[in-house]
XYZ file of C-alpha atoms in Angstrom:
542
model
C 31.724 21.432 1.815
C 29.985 20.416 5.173
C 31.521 17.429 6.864
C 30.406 14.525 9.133
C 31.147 11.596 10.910
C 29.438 8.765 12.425
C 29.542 4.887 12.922
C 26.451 4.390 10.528
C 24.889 6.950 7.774
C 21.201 6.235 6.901
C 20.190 7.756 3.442
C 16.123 7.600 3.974
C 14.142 9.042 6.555
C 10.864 6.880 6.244
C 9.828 3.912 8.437
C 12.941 1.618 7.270
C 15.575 4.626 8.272
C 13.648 5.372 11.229
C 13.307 1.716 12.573
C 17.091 1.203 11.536
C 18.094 4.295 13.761
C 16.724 3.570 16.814
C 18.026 -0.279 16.148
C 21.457 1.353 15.940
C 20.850 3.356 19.096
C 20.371 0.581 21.172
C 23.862 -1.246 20.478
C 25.599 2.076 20.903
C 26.180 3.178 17.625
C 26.458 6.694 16.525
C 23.776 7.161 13.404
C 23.860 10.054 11.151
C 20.464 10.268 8.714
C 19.865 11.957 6.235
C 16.476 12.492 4.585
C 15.995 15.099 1.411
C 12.522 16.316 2.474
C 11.263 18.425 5.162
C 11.466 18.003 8.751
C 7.751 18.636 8.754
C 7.161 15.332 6.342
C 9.993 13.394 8.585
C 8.289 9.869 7.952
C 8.185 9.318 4.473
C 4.931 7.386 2.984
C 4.310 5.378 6.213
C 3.151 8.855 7.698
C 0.312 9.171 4.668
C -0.779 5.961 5.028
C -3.657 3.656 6.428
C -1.757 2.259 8.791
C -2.161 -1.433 8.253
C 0.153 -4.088 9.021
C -0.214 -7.578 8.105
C 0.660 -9.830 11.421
C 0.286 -13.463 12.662
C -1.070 -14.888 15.703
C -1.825 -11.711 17.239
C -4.194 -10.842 20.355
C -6.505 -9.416 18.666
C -6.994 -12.689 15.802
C -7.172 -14.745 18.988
C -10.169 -12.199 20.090
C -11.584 -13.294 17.003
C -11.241 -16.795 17.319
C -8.683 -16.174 14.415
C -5.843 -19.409 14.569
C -3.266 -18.231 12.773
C 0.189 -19.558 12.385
C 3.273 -18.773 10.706
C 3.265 -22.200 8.524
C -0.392 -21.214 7.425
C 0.986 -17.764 6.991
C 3.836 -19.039 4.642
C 1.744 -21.459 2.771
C -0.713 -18.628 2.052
C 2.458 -15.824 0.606
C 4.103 -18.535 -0.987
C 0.647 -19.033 -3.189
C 0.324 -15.090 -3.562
C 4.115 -14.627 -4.740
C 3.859 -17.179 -8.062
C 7.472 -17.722 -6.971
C 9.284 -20.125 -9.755
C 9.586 -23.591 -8.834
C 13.110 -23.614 -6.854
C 14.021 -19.839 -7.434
C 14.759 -16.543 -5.619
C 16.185 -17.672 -2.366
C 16.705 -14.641 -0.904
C 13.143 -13.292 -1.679
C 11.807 -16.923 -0.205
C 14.161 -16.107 2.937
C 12.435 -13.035 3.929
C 9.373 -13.731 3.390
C 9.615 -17.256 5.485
C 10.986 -14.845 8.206
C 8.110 -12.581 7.856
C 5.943 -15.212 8.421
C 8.055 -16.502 11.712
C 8.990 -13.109 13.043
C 5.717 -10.948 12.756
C 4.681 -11.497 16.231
C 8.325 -10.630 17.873
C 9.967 -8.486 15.341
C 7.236 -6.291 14.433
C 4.113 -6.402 16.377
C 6.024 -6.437 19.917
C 8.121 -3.509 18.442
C 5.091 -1.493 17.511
C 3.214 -2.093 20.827
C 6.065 -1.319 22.874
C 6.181 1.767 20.989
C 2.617 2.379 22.299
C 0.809 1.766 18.400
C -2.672 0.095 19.166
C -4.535 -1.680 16.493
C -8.128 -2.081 16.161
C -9.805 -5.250 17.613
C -11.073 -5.564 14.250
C -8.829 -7.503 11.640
C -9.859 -6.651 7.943
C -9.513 -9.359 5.287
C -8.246 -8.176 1.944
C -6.295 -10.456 -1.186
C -8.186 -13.669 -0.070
C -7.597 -14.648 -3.329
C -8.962 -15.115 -6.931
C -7.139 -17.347 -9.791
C -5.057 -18.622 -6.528
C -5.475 -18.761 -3.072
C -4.844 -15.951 -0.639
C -5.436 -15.269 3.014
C -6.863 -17.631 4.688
C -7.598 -15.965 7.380
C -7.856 -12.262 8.470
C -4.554 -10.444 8.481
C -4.617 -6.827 8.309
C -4.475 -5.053 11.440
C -5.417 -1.139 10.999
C -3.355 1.103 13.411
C -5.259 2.784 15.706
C -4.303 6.900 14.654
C -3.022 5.475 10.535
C 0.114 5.384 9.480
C 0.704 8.691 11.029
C 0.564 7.178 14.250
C 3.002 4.875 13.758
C 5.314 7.429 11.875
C 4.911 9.826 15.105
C 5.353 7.047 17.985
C 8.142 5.951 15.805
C 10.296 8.861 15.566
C 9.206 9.772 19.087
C 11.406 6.450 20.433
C 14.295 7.258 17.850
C 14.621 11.030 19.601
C 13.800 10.528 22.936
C 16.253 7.444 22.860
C 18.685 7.041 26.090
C 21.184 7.316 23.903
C 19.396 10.290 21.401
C 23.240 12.267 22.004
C 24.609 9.724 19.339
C 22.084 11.009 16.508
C 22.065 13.584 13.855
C 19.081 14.495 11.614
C 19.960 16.179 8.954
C 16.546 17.193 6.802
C 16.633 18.567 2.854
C 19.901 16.853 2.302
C 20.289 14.465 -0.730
C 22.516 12.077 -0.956
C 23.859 11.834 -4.946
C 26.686 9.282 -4.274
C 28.614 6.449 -2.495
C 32.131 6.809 -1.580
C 33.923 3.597 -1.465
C 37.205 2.891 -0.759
C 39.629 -0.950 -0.582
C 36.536 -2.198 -1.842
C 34.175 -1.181 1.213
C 31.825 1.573 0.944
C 32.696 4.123 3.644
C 30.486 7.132 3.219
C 28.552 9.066 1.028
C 28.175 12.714 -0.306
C 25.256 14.748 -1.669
C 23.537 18.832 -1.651
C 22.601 20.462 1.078
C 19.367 21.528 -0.802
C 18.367 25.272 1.376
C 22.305 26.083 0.973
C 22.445 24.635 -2.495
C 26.332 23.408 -1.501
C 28.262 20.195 -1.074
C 28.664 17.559 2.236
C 30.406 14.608 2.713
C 29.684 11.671 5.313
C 32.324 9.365 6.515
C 31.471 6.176 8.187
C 31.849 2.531 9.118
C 28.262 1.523 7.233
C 25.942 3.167 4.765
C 22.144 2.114 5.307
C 19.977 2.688 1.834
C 16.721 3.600 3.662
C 15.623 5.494 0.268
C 12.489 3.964 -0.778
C 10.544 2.723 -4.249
C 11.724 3.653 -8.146
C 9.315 5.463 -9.470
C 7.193 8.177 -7.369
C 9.635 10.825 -8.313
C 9.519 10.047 -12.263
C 6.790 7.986 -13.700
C 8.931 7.341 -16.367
C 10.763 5.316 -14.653
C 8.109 2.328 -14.175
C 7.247 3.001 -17.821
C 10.434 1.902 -18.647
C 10.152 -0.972 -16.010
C 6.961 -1.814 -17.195
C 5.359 -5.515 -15.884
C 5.874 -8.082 -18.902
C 3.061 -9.670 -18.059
C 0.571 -6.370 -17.945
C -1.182 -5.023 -20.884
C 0.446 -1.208 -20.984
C 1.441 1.314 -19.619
C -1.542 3.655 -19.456
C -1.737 6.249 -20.828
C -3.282 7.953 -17.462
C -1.218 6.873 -14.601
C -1.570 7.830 -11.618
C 1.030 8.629 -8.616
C 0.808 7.242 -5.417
C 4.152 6.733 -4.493
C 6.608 9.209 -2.567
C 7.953 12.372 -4.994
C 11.745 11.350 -3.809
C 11.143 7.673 -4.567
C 13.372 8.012 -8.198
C 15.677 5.179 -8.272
C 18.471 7.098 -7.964
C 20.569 5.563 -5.189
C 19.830 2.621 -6.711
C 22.005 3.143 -9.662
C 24.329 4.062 -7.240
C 24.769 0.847 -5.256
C 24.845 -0.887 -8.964
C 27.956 1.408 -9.724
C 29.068 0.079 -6.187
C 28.551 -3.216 -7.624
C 25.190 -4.530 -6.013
C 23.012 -6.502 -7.522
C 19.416 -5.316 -8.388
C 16.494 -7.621 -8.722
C 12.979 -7.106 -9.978
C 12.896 -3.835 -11.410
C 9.607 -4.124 -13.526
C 7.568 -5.883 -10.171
C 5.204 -2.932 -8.805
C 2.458 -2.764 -6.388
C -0.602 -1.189 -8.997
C -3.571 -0.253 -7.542
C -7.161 -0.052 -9.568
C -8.946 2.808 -8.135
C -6.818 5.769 -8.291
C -8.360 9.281 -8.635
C -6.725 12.526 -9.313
C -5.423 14.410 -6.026
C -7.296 17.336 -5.227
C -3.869 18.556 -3.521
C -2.107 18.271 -6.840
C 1.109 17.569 -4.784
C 3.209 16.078 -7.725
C 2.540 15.694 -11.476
C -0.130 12.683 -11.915
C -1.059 12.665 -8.529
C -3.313 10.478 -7.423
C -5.733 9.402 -4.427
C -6.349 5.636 -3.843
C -9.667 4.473 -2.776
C -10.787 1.606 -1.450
C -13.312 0.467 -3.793
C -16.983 -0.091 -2.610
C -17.402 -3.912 -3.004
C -21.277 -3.771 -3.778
C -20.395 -1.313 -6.896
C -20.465 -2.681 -10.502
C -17.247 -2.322 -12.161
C -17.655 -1.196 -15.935
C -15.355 -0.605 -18.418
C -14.718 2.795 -20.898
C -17.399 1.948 -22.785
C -19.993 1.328 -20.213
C -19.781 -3.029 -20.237
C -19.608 -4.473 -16.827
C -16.296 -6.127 -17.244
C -16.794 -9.463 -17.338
C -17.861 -12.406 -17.726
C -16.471 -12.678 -14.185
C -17.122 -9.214 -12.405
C -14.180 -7.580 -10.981
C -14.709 -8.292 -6.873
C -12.486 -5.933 -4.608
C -10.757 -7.467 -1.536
C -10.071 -10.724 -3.715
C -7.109 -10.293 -6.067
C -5.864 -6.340 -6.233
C -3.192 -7.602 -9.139
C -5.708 -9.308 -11.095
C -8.027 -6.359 -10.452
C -5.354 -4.104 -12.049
C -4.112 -6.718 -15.090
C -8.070 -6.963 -16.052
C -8.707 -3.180 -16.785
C -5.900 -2.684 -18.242
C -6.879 -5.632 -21.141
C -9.945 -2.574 -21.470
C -10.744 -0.192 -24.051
C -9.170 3.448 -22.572
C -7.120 0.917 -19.526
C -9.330 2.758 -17.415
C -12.507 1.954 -15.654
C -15.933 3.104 -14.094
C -17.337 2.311 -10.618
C -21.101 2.302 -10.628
C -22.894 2.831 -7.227
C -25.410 5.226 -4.834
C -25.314 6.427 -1.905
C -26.550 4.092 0.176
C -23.256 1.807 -0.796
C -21.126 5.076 -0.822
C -21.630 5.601 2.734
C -21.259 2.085 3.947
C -18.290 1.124 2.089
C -16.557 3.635 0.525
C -12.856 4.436 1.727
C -9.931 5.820 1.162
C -6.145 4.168 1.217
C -4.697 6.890 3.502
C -4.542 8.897 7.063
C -5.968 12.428 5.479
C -9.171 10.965 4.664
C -10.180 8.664 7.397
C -10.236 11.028 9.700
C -12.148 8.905 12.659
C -8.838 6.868 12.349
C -6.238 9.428 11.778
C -7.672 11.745 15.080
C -8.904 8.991 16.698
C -12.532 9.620 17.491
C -14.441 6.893 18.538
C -17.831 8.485 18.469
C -17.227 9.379 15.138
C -16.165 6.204 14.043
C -19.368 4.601 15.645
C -21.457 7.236 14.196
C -20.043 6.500 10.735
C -20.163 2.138 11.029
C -23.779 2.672 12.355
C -24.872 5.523 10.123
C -22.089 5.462 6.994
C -19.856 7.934 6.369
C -21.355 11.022 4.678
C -18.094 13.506 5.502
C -16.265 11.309 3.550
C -18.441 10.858 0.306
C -19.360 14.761 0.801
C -15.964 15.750 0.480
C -15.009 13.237 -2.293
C -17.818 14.712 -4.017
C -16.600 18.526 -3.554
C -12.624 17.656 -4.330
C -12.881 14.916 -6.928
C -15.492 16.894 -9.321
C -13.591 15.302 -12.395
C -13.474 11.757 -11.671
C -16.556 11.648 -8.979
C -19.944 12.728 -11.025
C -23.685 12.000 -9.430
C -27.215 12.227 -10.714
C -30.800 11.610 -10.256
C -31.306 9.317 -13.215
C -29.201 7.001 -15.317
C -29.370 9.244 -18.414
C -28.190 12.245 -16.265
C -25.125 9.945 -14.990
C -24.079 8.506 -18.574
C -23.717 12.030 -19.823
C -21.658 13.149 -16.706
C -19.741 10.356 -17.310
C -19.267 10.925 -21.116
C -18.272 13.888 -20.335
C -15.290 13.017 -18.764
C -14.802 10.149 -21.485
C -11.503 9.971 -22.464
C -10.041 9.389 -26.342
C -12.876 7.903 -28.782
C -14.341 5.968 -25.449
C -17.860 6.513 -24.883
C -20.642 5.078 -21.790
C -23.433 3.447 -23.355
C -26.658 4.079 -21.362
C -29.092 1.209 -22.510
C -25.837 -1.290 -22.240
C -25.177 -0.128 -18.901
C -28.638 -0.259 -17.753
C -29.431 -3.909 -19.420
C -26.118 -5.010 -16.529
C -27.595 -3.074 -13.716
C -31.095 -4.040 -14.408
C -29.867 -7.874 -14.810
C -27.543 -7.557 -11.421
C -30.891 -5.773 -9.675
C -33.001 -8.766 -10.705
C -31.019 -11.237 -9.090
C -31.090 -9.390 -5.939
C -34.962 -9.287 -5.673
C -35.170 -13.380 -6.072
C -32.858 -13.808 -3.070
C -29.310 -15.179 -1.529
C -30.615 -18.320 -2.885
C -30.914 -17.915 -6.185
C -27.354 -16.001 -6.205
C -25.557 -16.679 -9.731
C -24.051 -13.820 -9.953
C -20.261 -14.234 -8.508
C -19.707 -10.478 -7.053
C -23.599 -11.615 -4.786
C -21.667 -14.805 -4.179
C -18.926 -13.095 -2.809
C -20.939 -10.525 -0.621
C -22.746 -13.833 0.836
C -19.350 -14.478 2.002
C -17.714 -11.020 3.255
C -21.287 -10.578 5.211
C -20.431 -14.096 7.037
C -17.425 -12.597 8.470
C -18.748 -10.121 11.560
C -16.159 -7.009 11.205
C -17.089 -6.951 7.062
C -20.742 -7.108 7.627
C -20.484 -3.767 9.303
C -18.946 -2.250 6.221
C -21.136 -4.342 3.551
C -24.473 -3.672 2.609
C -26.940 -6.028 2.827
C -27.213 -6.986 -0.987
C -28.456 -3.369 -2.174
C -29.672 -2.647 -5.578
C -28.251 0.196 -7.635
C -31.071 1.698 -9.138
C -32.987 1.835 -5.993
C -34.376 4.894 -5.723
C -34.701 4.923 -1.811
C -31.067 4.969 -2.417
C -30.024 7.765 -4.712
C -28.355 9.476 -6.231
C -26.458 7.463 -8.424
C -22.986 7.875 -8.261
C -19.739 6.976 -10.994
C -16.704 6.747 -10.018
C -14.103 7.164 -12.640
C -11.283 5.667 -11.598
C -7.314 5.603 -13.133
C -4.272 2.926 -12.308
C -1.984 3.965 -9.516
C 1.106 3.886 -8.515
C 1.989 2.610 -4.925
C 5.596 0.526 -4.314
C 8.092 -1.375 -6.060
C 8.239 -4.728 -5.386
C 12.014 -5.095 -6.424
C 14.975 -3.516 -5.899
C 18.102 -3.744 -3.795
C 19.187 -7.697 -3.241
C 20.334 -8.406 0.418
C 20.761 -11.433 2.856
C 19.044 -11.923 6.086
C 21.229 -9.202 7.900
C 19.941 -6.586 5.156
C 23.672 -6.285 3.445
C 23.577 -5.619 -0.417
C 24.915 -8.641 -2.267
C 26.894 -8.085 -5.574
C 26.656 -10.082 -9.128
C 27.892 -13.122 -6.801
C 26.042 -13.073 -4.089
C 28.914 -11.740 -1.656
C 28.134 -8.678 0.858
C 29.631 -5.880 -0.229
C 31.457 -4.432 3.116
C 30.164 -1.744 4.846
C 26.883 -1.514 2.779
C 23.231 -2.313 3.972
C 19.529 -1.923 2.453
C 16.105 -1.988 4.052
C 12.228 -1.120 3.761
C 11.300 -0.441 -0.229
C 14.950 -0.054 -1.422
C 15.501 -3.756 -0.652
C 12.576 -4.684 -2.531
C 11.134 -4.781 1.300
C 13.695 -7.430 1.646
C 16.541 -9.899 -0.480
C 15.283 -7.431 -3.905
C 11.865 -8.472 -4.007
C 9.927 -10.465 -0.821
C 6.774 -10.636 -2.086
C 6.952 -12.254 -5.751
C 4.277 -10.883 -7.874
C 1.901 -10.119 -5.384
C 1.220 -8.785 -1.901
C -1.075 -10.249 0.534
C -1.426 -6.312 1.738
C -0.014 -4.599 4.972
C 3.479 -6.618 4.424
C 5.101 -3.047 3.505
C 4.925 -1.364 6.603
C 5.814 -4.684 8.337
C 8.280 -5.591 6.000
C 10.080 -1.747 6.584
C 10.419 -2.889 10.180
C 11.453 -6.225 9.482
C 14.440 -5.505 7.406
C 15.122 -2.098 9.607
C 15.727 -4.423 12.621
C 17.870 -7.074 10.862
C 20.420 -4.347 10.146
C 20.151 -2.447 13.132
C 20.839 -6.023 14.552
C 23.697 -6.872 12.367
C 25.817 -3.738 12.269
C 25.189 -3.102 15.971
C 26.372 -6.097 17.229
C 28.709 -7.234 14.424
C 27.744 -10.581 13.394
C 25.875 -11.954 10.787
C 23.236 -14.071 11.056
């Protein structure tokens, strides 16, 4: 049995615990954290991701001629969340802060940090059966998430005061150890040494992310009320050590867990080429001038599904379709300009920041990208010459008694063509309606075509897209308060015990309601990271 001490233990190693470390290390506490994956993957999710960050009133919106403000900011997350007239006050709490505090909390952090964003601000969730962003929101991290992962856990281990930390990687933590009624440690494997450790301490920090990335069981079980399923193909996009389990520890300690069947489902998962985990899954960013169809080959209608608009609504529509999967119809023309993927491997221009190659690909699309899609994806990514040729591909890959219908599909396509040829102003189609506006916004109209037909030949080959639901974060979890402490049946902080980032539900058990107006999970990680660093290190609450 290994043993150690230290004034805090952090059970997590992602953003949250990261953020929450070097927090600590600037009050002068001693921080010992623990992470059960390699040191290689120190990071977590945040390190595999896009990198964007949902802020208010930043430079770059003022660039733009953006005028954001926190009370327009609110407004807008209070419509997303379809909160319950009068209910969840700590979930409200957090996300009012989030709203205040971006600018300070999170985007001064990050920049001093040396994390750049793009001048560009992208505009996703503006909204479908109820309003969204008003404005643009998402800021893109210049290098991905992996940037901010690395500058990140740079600051936390060149810290002043770096002599205070331990790291200890491929260590899980299985249990708290509470004592008088205050939790004072925890214990857990070392995993290479397959043998015991204990961790004394004055706080424990749950830092341990979502519910169900390492067991997709587990959001079966927690299932949405609201959503048609589960599917039977579902993808993973989560982290593999995401399983709930300290969770069920900190109810056996007595704190309070909110929201368990709230998750953030995305629409256009494909199966990993990497094959990291069982299930695993890819998330695109959908093309927006692609025709969603259903299993059988219908456009899904009679209101097309429109991506950057409503991701939940995306997600709770195909899953009311035969198979609860779906197809994305497009060429090549539209693949190049607006295909993308939600994550640092892909996006390479991003991730190794090249900025010829990113100007090559806005000015001349980006072929790598589709190419390699293409070559990696064969099962879910199938293109042809004709129509014919691409129904059978996609047949093919059919799943259960679900099969395309050609002449169906083509009747849509021909009918969506048609309107295209008369002109913007004879536009009664809702997805053309939609590009009229994306287009009128000057960083989208580099990544929008201009209104282009899908069976244009100039444009081939056709291209389907078959694409899965996927897993991403939980949207409930741990209840806390404003300083991050986990709250019991009563709503009393339960001494010596903290949660931030996913665990907390990304703050109070469940911050953004039933919906996300995107890039509020990184933020959020730092948001709720700071608030404990803040609390335990100076000993006050707020």
């Amino acid at each position: 049995m290994h043993r150690y001490r230290a004034d805090v233990v952090i059970a997590g190693g992602g953003l949250a615990g990261i953020v929450t470390a070097w927090e600590l290390l600037e009050h002068g506490s001693s921080v010992l954290l623990i992470d059960q994956d390699r040191r290689e993957r120190f990071g977590g999710l945040a390190r595999e991701s896009f990198g964007g960050v949902h802020l208010i009133g930043t430079p770059q919106q003022r660039r733009l001629g953006l005028r954001d403000s926190p009370e327009l900011a609110w407004r807008d997350w209070e419509s997303c969340a379809a909160w319950p007239a009068g209910g969840e006050h700590w979930p409200r709490q957090w996300a009012r802060r989030y709203c205040e505090r971006s600018l300070p909390w999170i985007y001064e952090f990050l920049h001093a940090r040396g994390i750049r964003f793009l001048p560009a601000v992208n505009w996703p969730e503006r909204g479908w059966e109820r309003p969204g962003n008003s404005l643009p929101r998402w800021h893109v991290a210049w290098g991905t998430g992996h940037e901010i992962a690395c500058r990140c856990i740079h600051a936390l281990e060149e810290h002043p005061r770096a002599g205070g930390l331990q790291l200890l990687f491929e260590h899980e933590v299985t249990a708290l150890v509470k004592q008088a009624g205050r939790v004072v440690g925890v214990t857990g494997r070392d995993l290479p040494e397959d043998s015991g450790f204990e961790a004394r301490c004055e706080h424990v920090v749950i830092a341990s992310g979502g519910i169900g990335g390492g067991d997709l069981e587990t959001i079966r079980r927690h299932w949405p009320p609201d959503l048609a399923g589960p599917p039977a193909v579902l993808l993973n996009g989560a982290h593999r050590f995401g399983d709930g389990r300290l969770h069920r520890r900190v109810a056996d300690a007595g704190g309070r867990l909110t929201h368990l069947d709230r998750h953030w489902l995305y629409a256009a998962g494909v199966h990993h080429p990497a094959r990291r985990v069982p299930h695993d899954g890819l998330s695109l960013v959908p093309p927006r001038s692609a025709l969603w169809f259903d299993a059988l080959g219908r456009r899904i209608g009679p209101r097309p599904l429109v991506p950057y608009t409503d991701t939940r609504h995306l997600v709770k529509t195909i899953l009311e379709q035969p198979g609860q999967y779906s197809w994305q119809v497009l060429n090549w023309k539209i693949a190049i300009r607006e295909l993308a993927v939600s994550g640092c491997d892909y996006m390479e221009a991003f991730r190794h920041k090249k900025r010829l190659l990113l100007l090559k690909s806005l000015l001349l699309g980006n072929r790598a990208l589709v190419r390699r899609l293409m070559a990696e994806c064969p099962e879910d990514v199938v293109t042809a010459g004709s129509l014919e040729e691409l129904t059978a591909k996609m047949n093919e890959r059919s799943l259960g008694e679900c099969r395309v219908d050609c002449e169906r599909m083509r009747r849509d396509i021909e009918a969506y063509d048609q309107q295209i040829e008369r002109g913007p102003a004879f536009f009664n189609d809702e997805q053309l309606r939609w590009l009229v506006q994306f287009r009128a916004y000057r960083p989208d109209r580099l990544r929008t075509c201009k209104f282009q037909k899908i069976l244009d030949r100039r444009a081939f080959p056709l291209i389907a897209i078959r694409e899965f639901i996927l897993t991403r974060k939980s949207l409930g979890g741990i209840q806390t308060d404003l300083d991050s402490r986990v709250l019991d049946a009563d709503g009393e902080p339960i001494a010596g015990l903290y949660a931030v980032g996913e665990a907390a539900g990304f703050g109070g058990g469940g911050i953004h309601g039933r919906g996300s107006l995107e890039g509020t999970f990184l933020g959020s990680c730092v948001l709720t990271a700071r608030a404990a660093g803040r609390s335990i290190g100076t000993g006050s609450a707020t």
